[in-house]
PDB file of C-alpha atoms in Angstrom:
ATOM      1  CA  UNK A   1      23.380  -0.940  -2.698  1.00 31.00           C
ATOM      2  CA  UNK A   2      20.649  -3.155  -1.261  1.00 35.00           C
ATOM      3  CA  UNK A   3      17.400  -1.875   0.173  1.00 38.00           C
ATOM      4  CA  UNK A   4      16.623  -3.450   3.530  1.00 44.00           C
ATOM      5  CA  UNK A   5      12.895  -4.162   3.378  1.00 49.00           C
ATOM      6  CA  UNK A   6      12.571  -1.304   0.922  1.00 57.00           C
ATOM      7  CA  UNK A   7      12.771  -3.077  -2.430  1.00 73.00           C
ATOM      8  CA  UNK A   8      10.957  -0.340  -4.386  1.00 81.00           C
ATOM      9  CA  UNK A   9      12.219   3.182  -4.952  1.00 87.00           C
ATOM     10  CA  UNK A  10       9.884   6.177  -4.736  1.00 88.00           C
ATOM     11  CA  UNK A  11       8.931   6.187  -8.422  1.00 90.00           C
ATOM     12  CA  UNK A  12       8.266   2.428  -8.412  1.00 90.00           C
ATOM     13  CA  UNK A  13       6.204   2.761  -5.233  1.00 87.00           C
ATOM     14  CA  UNK A  14       4.152   5.578  -6.810  1.00 89.00           C
ATOM     15  CA  UNK A  15       3.585   3.459  -9.934  1.00 91.00           C
ATOM     16  CA  UNK A  16       2.588   0.456  -7.817  1.00 89.00           C
ATOM     17  CA  UNK A  17       0.174   2.605  -5.785  1.00 87.00           C
ATOM     18  CA  UNK A  18      -1.398   3.807  -9.034  1.00 88.00           C
ATOM     19  CA  UNK A  19      -1.726   0.220 -10.324  1.00 90.00           C
ATOM     20  CA  UNK A  20      -3.326  -0.905  -7.084  1.00 87.00           C
ATOM     21  CA  UNK A  21      -5.728   2.046  -7.090  1.00 87.00           C
ATOM     22  CA  UNK A  22      -6.846   1.197 -10.650  1.00 89.00           C
ATOM     23  CA  UNK A  23      -7.254  -2.463  -9.639  1.00 89.00           C
ATOM     24  CA  UNK A  24      -9.215  -1.614  -6.517  1.00 86.00           C
ATOM     25  CA  UNK A  25     -11.501   0.811  -8.376  1.00 87.00           C
ATOM     26  CA  UNK A  26     -12.305  -1.981 -10.870  1.00 87.00           C
ATOM     27  CA  UNK A  27     -12.997  -4.300  -7.933  1.00 86.00           C
ATOM     28  CA  UNK A  28     -15.326  -1.637  -6.470  1.00 85.00           C
ATOM     29  CA  UNK A  29     -17.364  -1.621  -9.700  1.00 87.00           C
ATOM     30  CA  UNK A  30     -17.738  -5.418  -9.533  1.00 86.00           C
ATOM     31  CA  UNK A  31     -18.652  -5.275  -5.836  1.00 85.00           C
ATOM     32  CA  UNK A  32     -21.240  -2.566  -6.521  1.00 86.00           C
ATOM     33  CA  UNK A  33     -22.986  -4.969  -8.923  1.00 85.00           C
ATOM     34  CA  UNK A  34     -23.111  -7.547  -6.119  1.00 84.00           C
ATOM     35  CA  UNK A  35     -24.483  -5.274  -3.397  1.00 81.00           C
ATOM     36  CA  UNK A  36     -26.628  -3.077  -5.636  1.00 80.00           C
ATOM     37  CA  UNK A  37     -25.510   0.175  -4.047  1.00 77.00           C
ATOM     38  CA  UNK A  38     -22.588   2.580  -4.156  1.00 79.00           C
ATOM     39  CA  UNK A  39     -19.211   1.139  -3.149  1.00 82.00           C
ATOM     40  CA  UNK A  40     -16.034   3.066  -2.530  1.00 80.00           C
ATOM     41  CA  UNK A  41     -12.720   1.303  -2.041  1.00 78.00           C
ATOM     42  CA  UNK A  42      -9.767   3.599  -1.541  1.00 77.00           C
ATOM     43  CA  UNK A  43      -6.112   2.805  -0.901  1.00 74.00           C
ATOM     44  CA  UNK A  44      -4.422   5.549   1.096  1.00 65.00           C
ATOM     45  CA  UNK A  45      -1.116   3.697   1.491  1.00 75.00           C
ATOM     46  CA  UNK A  46       0.971   0.912   0.008  1.00 81.00           C
ATOM     47  CA  UNK A  47       3.826  -0.463   2.084  1.00 81.00           C
ATOM     48  CA  UNK A  48       6.275  -3.304   1.474  1.00 83.00           C
ATOM     49  CA  UNK A  49       7.238  -4.813   4.822  1.00 83.00           C
ATOM     50  CA  UNK A  50       8.414  -8.073   6.366  1.00 82.00           C
ATOM     51  CA  UNK A  51       5.749 -10.528   7.490  1.00 81.00           C
ATOM     52  CA  UNK A  52       6.440  -9.856  11.179  1.00 80.00           C
ATOM     53  CA  UNK A  53       6.004  -6.105  10.626  1.00 82.00           C
ATOM     54  CA  UNK A  54       2.751  -6.707   8.732  1.00 83.00           C
ATOM     55  CA  UNK A  55       1.431  -8.887  11.571  1.00 81.00           C
ATOM     56  CA  UNK A  56       2.360  -6.119  14.031  1.00 83.00           C
ATOM     57  CA  UNK A  57       0.671  -3.445  11.880  1.00 81.00           C
ATOM     58  CA  UNK A  58      -2.554  -5.452  11.891  1.00 81.00           C
ATOM     59  CA  UNK A  59      -2.300  -6.138  15.640  1.00 81.00           C
ATOM     60  CA  UNK A  60      -1.824  -2.438  16.378  1.00 82.00           C
ATOM     61  CA  UNK A  61      -4.927  -1.526  14.352  1.00 80.00           C
ATOM     62  CA  UNK A  62      -7.200  -4.445  15.227  1.00 80.00           C
ATOM     63  CA  UNK A  63      -7.621  -6.056  18.629  1.00 79.00           C
ATOM     64  CA  UNK A  64     -10.595  -8.178  17.500  1.00 81.00           C
ATOM     65  CA  UNK A  65     -10.204 -11.576  15.785  1.00 85.00           C
ATOM     66  CA  UNK A  66      -9.659 -11.357  12.028  1.00 88.00           C
ATOM     67  CA  UNK A  67     -11.250 -13.084   9.085  1.00 90.00           C
ATOM     68  CA  UNK A  68      -9.590 -13.321   5.679  1.00 91.00           C
ATOM     69  CA  UNK A  69     -10.291 -14.575   2.192  1.00 93.00           C
ATOM     70  CA  UNK A  70      -7.165 -16.079   0.650  1.00 93.00           C
ATOM     71  CA  UNK A  71      -6.331 -16.734  -2.989  1.00 94.00           C
ATOM     72  CA  UNK A  72      -2.991 -17.866  -4.364  1.00 94.00           C
ATOM     73  CA  UNK A  73      -1.813 -16.362  -7.644  1.00 94.00           C
ATOM     74  CA  UNK A  74       0.842 -17.525 -10.086  1.00 94.00           C
ATOM     75  CA  UNK A  75       2.387 -16.114 -13.240  1.00 93.00           C
ATOM     76  CA  UNK A  76       5.161 -13.612 -13.938  1.00 88.00           C
ATOM     77  CA  UNK A  77       4.944 -12.854 -10.224  1.00 88.00           C
ATOM     78  CA  UNK A  78       3.488 -15.284  -7.694  1.00 90.00           C
ATOM     79  CA  UNK A  79       2.263 -15.271  -4.146  1.00 90.00           C
ATOM     80  CA  UNK A  80      -0.823 -15.191  -1.992  1.00 90.00           C
ATOM     81  CA  UNK A  81      -3.478 -12.477  -1.809  1.00 91.00           C
ATOM     82  CA  UNK A  82      -5.562 -11.840   1.308  1.00 90.00           C
ATOM     83  CA  UNK A  83      -8.602  -9.680   1.879  1.00 90.00           C
ATOM     84  CA  UNK A  84      -8.616  -9.180   5.658  1.00 88.00           C
ATOM     85  CA  UNK A  85     -11.146  -7.506   7.928  1.00 85.00           C
ATOM     86  CA  UNK A  86     -12.193  -7.671  11.591  1.00 85.00           C
ATOM     87  CA  UNK A  87     -14.517 -10.587  12.282  1.00 85.00           C
ATOM     88  CA  UNK A  88     -17.036  -8.112  13.723  1.00 82.00           C
ATOM     89  CA  UNK A  89     -17.345  -6.607  10.208  1.00 81.00           C
ATOM     90  CA  UNK A  90     -17.966  -9.928   8.488  1.00 82.00           C
ATOM     91  CA  UNK A  91     -21.714 -10.200   9.057  1.00 82.00           C
ATOM     92  CA  UNK A  92     -22.144  -6.552   8.074  1.00 83.00           C
ATOM     93  CA  UNK A  93     -20.452  -7.413   4.779  1.00 84.00           C
ATOM     94  CA  UNK A  94     -22.701 -10.469   4.332  1.00 84.00           C
ATOM     95  CA  UNK A  95     -25.709  -8.252   5.126  1.00 83.00           C
ATOM     96  CA  UNK A  96     -24.642  -5.845   2.361  1.00 83.00           C
ATOM     97  CA  UNK A  97     -24.107  -8.652  -0.165  1.00 83.00           C
ATOM     98  CA  UNK A  98     -27.492 -10.241   0.643  1.00 82.00           C
ATOM     99  CA  UNK A  99     -29.326  -6.885   0.617  1.00 80.00           C
ATOM    100  CA  UNK A 100     -30.519  -7.252   4.257  1.00 78.00           C
ATOM    101  CA  UNK A 101     -32.965  -9.919   3.138  1.00 82.00           C
ATOM    102  CA  UNK A 102     -31.835 -12.794   5.400  1.00 79.00           C
ATOM    103  CA  UNK A 103     -32.403 -13.569   9.071  1.00 80.00           C
ATOM    104  CA  UNK A 104     -29.420 -13.805  11.439  1.00 78.00           C
ATOM    105  CA  UNK A 105     -29.471 -17.622  11.294  1.00 82.00           C
ATOM    106  CA  UNK A 106     -29.629 -17.631   7.482  1.00 84.00           C
ATOM    107  CA  UNK A 107     -26.725 -15.199   7.301  1.00 81.00           C
ATOM    108  CA  UNK A 108     -24.597 -17.433   9.522  1.00 81.00           C
ATOM    109  CA  UNK A 109     -25.410 -20.369   7.232  1.00 83.00           C
ATOM    110  CA  UNK A 110     -24.107 -18.643   4.121  1.00 86.00           C
ATOM    111  CA  UNK A 111     -21.451 -16.439   5.773  1.00 86.00           C
ATOM    112  CA  UNK A 112     -18.407 -18.344   4.483  1.00 89.00           C
ATOM    113  CA  UNK A 113     -19.813 -18.691   0.971  1.00 90.00           C
ATOM    114  CA  UNK A 114     -20.718 -14.983   0.795  1.00 88.00           C
ATOM    115  CA  UNK A 115     -17.332 -13.917   2.174  1.00 90.00           C
ATOM    116  CA  UNK A 116     -15.482 -16.182  -0.277  1.00 93.00           C
ATOM    117  CA  UNK A 117     -17.448 -14.720  -3.181  1.00 91.00           C
ATOM    118  CA  UNK A 118     -16.830 -11.150  -1.986  1.00 89.00           C
ATOM    119  CA  UNK A 119     -13.115 -11.846  -1.548  1.00 90.00           C
ATOM    120  CA  UNK A 120     -12.980 -13.421  -4.992  1.00 92.00           C
ATOM    121  CA  UNK A 121     -14.587 -10.340  -6.571  1.00 90.00           C
ATOM    122  CA  UNK A 122     -12.249  -7.885  -4.797  1.00 89.00           C
ATOM    123  CA  UNK A 123      -8.977  -9.842  -5.073  1.00 91.00           C
ATOM    124  CA  UNK A 124      -9.598 -11.073  -8.625  1.00 90.00           C
ATOM    125  CA  UNK A 125     -10.699  -7.622  -9.773  1.00 87.00           C
ATOM    126  CA  UNK A 126      -7.620  -6.039  -8.254  1.00 89.00           C
ATOM    127  CA  UNK A 127      -5.007  -8.588  -9.363  1.00 92.00           C
ATOM    128  CA  UNK A 128      -6.441  -9.278 -12.822  1.00 91.00           C
ATOM    129  CA  UNK A 129      -6.446  -5.545 -13.557  1.00 91.00           C
ATOM    130  CA  UNK A 130      -2.844  -5.170 -12.359  1.00 91.00           C
ATOM    131  CA  UNK A 131      -1.783  -8.170 -14.460  1.00 93.00           C
ATOM    132  CA  UNK A 132      -3.506  -6.731 -17.546  1.00 93.00           C
ATOM    133  CA  UNK A 133      -1.797  -3.368 -17.152  1.00 93.00           C
ATOM    134  CA  UNK A 134       1.549  -5.115 -16.620  1.00 94.00           C
ATOM    135  CA  UNK A 135       0.756  -7.187 -19.739  1.00 93.00           C
ATOM    136  CA  UNK A 136       1.222 -10.556 -18.041  1.00 92.00           C
ATOM    137  CA  UNK A 137      -1.320 -13.334 -17.398  1.00 91.00           C
ATOM    138  CA  UNK A 138      -2.029 -14.365 -13.808  1.00 93.00           C
ATOM    139  CA  UNK A 139      -3.779 -17.538 -12.625  1.00 94.00           C
ATOM    140  CA  UNK A 140      -5.822 -17.408  -9.404  1.00 94.00           C
ATOM    141  CA  UNK A 141      -6.801 -20.270  -7.090  1.00 94.00           C
ATOM    142  CA  UNK A 142     -10.280 -20.671  -5.618  1.00 94.00           C
ATOM    143  CA  UNK A 143     -10.964 -18.490  -2.556  1.00 94.00           C
ATOM    144  CA  UNK A 144     -10.591 -19.903   0.940  1.00 93.00           C
ATOM    145  CA  UNK A 145     -11.884 -18.319   4.173  1.00 93.00           C
ATOM    146  CA  UNK A 146      -9.474 -18.203   7.126  1.00 90.00           C
ATOM    147  CA  UNK A 147      -9.851 -16.996  10.703  1.00 88.00           C
ATOM    148  CA  UNK A 148      -7.025 -16.024  13.024  1.00 82.00           C
ATOM    149  CA  UNK A 149      -4.557 -13.295  13.850  1.00 78.00           C
ATOM    150  CA  UNK A 150      -1.873 -11.643  11.717  1.00 74.00           C
ATOM    151  CA  UNK A 151       0.733 -14.281  12.605  1.00 73.00           C
ATOM    152  CA  UNK A 152      -1.449 -17.049  11.166  1.00 74.00           C
ATOM    153  CA  UNK A 153      -2.663 -15.106   8.134  1.00 78.00           C
ATOM    154  CA  UNK A 154       0.827 -14.065   7.022  1.00 77.00           C
ATOM    155  CA  UNK A 155       2.387 -17.533   7.002  1.00 70.00           C
ATOM    156  CA  UNK A 156       3.645 -18.070   3.466  1.00 47.00           C
ATOM    157  CA  UNK A 157       4.240 -21.794   3.885  1.00 50.00           C
ATOM    158  CA  UNK A 158       4.676 -24.472   6.531  1.00 49.00           C
ATOM    159  CA  UNK A 159       8.326 -23.721   7.006  1.00 53.00           C
ATOM    160  CA  UNK A 160       9.133 -20.227   8.295  1.00 54.00           C
ATOM    161  CA  UNK A 161      10.911 -18.175   5.633  1.00 55.00           C
ATOM    162  CA  UNK A 162      12.432 -14.846   6.575  1.00 54.00           C
ATOM    163  CA  UNK A 163      12.493 -13.820   2.903  1.00 61.00           C
ATOM    164  CA  UNK A 164       8.720 -13.535   2.806  1.00 73.00           C
ATOM    165  CA  UNK A 165       7.524  -9.989   2.285  1.00 81.00           C
ATOM    166  CA  UNK A 166       4.077  -8.466   2.440  1.00 83.00           C
ATOM    167  CA  UNK A 167       2.730  -5.805   0.137  1.00 81.00           C
ATOM    168  CA  UNK A 168       0.389  -4.264   2.684  1.00 81.00           C
ATOM    169  CA  UNK A 169      -2.522  -2.062   1.623  1.00 78.00           C
ATOM    170  CA  UNK A 170      -4.934  -0.458   4.027  1.00 74.00           C
ATOM    171  CA  UNK A 171      -8.218  -0.063   2.199  1.00 76.00           C
ATOM    172  CA  UNK A 172     -11.268   1.902   3.195  1.00 73.00           C
ATOM    173  CA  UNK A 173     -14.550   0.247   2.352  1.00 73.00           C
ATOM    174  CA  UNK A 174     -17.667   2.310   2.162  1.00 75.00           C
ATOM    175  CA  UNK A 175     -20.764   0.373   1.161  1.00 78.00           C
ATOM    176  CA  UNK A 176     -23.850   2.574   1.237  1.00 73.00           C
ATOM    177  CA  UNK A 177     -22.953   4.063   4.598  1.00 73.00           C
ATOM    178  CA  UNK A 178     -22.054   0.784   6.328  1.00 77.00           C
ATOM    179  CA  UNK A 179     -19.091   0.681   8.688  1.00 75.00           C
ATOM    180  CA  UNK A 180     -16.834  -1.825   6.967  1.00 78.00           C
ATOM    181  CA  UNK A 181     -13.067  -1.515   6.788  1.00 77.00           C
ATOM    182  CA  UNK A 182     -10.446  -3.857   5.505  1.00 81.00           C
ATOM    183  CA  UNK A 183      -6.954  -4.599   4.296  1.00 84.00           C
ATOM    184  CA  UNK A 184      -5.522  -6.208   1.215  1.00 86.00           C
ATOM    185  CA  UNK A 185      -2.213  -8.005   1.596  1.00 86.00           C
ATOM    186  CA  UNK A 186      -0.130  -9.695  -1.071  1.00 87.00           C
ATOM    187  CA  UNK A 187       2.459 -12.134   0.273  1.00 86.00           C
ATOM    188  CA  UNK A 188       5.465 -12.728  -1.958  1.00 85.00           C
ATOM    189  CA  UNK A 189       8.997 -13.990  -1.627  1.00 83.00           C
ATOM    190  CA  UNK A 190      11.894 -11.768  -2.661  1.00 82.00           C
ATOM    191  CA  UNK A 191      12.424 -13.313  -6.142  1.00 86.00           C
ATOM    192  CA  UNK A 192       8.735 -12.746  -6.909  1.00 87.00           C
ATOM    193  CA  UNK A 193       8.897  -9.171  -5.646  1.00 86.00           C
ATOM    194  CA  UNK A 194      11.958  -8.639  -7.849  1.00 88.00           C
ATOM    195  CA  UNK A 195       9.928  -9.887 -10.857  1.00 91.00           C
ATOM    196  CA  UNK A 196       7.133  -7.459  -9.954  1.00 91.00           C
ATOM    197  CA  UNK A 197       9.691  -4.652  -9.634  1.00 90.00           C
ATOM    198  CA  UNK A 198      10.963  -5.384 -13.165  1.00 93.00           C
ATOM    199  CA  UNK A 199       7.406  -5.373 -14.571  1.00 94.00           C
ATOM    200  CA  UNK A 200       6.721  -2.061 -12.825  1.00 94.00           C
ATOM    201  CA  UNK A 201       9.924  -0.704 -14.410  1.00 93.00           C
ATOM    202  CA  UNK A 202       8.655  -1.741 -17.865  1.00 94.00           C
ATOM    203  CA  UNK A 203       5.283  -0.134 -17.110  1.00 93.00           C
ATOM    204  CA  UNK A 204       6.992   3.131 -16.092  1.00 93.00           C
ATOM    205  CA  UNK A 205       9.014   3.136 -19.332  1.00 92.00           C
ATOM    206  CA  UNK A 206       5.840   2.604 -21.395  1.00 90.00           C
ATOM    207  CA  UNK A 207       4.150   5.517 -19.628  1.00 87.00           C
ATOM    208  CA  UNK A 208       7.203   7.763 -20.000  1.00 86.00           C
ATOM    209  CA  UNK A 209       7.437   6.751 -23.665  1.00 76.00           C
ATOM    210  CA  UNK A 210       3.867   7.872 -24.336  1.00 63.00           C
ATOM    211  CA  UNK A 211       4.393  11.180 -22.551  1.00 59.00           C
ATOM    212  CA  UNK A 212       6.761  12.404 -25.185  1.00 54.00           C
ATOM    213  CA  UNK A 213      10.140  11.311 -26.443  1.00 53.00           C
ATOM    214  CA  UNK A 214      11.733  11.245 -23.039  1.00 47.00           C
ATOM    215  CA  UNK A 215      14.717   9.055 -23.833  1.00 44.00           C
TER     216      UNK A 215
END
């Protein structure tokens, strides 16, 4: 029986949510070192949806233009990772990273560089941790800053591909009381998601195996 847009069962989804939460908490530690104050990143929900649905989810939540940091990843599972937030939040994030020490003009000058570095810290921290737990190496490309709406951000390649899926995570940022919110999205095709599903299955068996001699 095939799962239409629901490639993971409940146990796999729970395991994936746990992996992502561990990854994001590691990323929060790295981000805290950058901003020099307390950082909380929490992931209330993990959903696997089609790209159109993901674009709609973003559009429903955010009417403002979006900014994203993109990094491609390759290994046992491959795809593209995006850290997305409303453009109105971007300077607030730069302000946090630069410790409120720059003028408005100076912040605009280094905005892209600061956003790329922040995205790199969050996405790398999250994905590298997941890859370590899944016991597979993952290579990451350099970060790139994009601006646009969900339709543009969720394009997997130049040619439209209905098999593209999005692992969509809504994350809450809290950086020393600043109002910053964001999303992490991982774009994968179905074969790559199937590889991730198999790795999650192996991870579940390892955990079950250490919890006693359950089969």
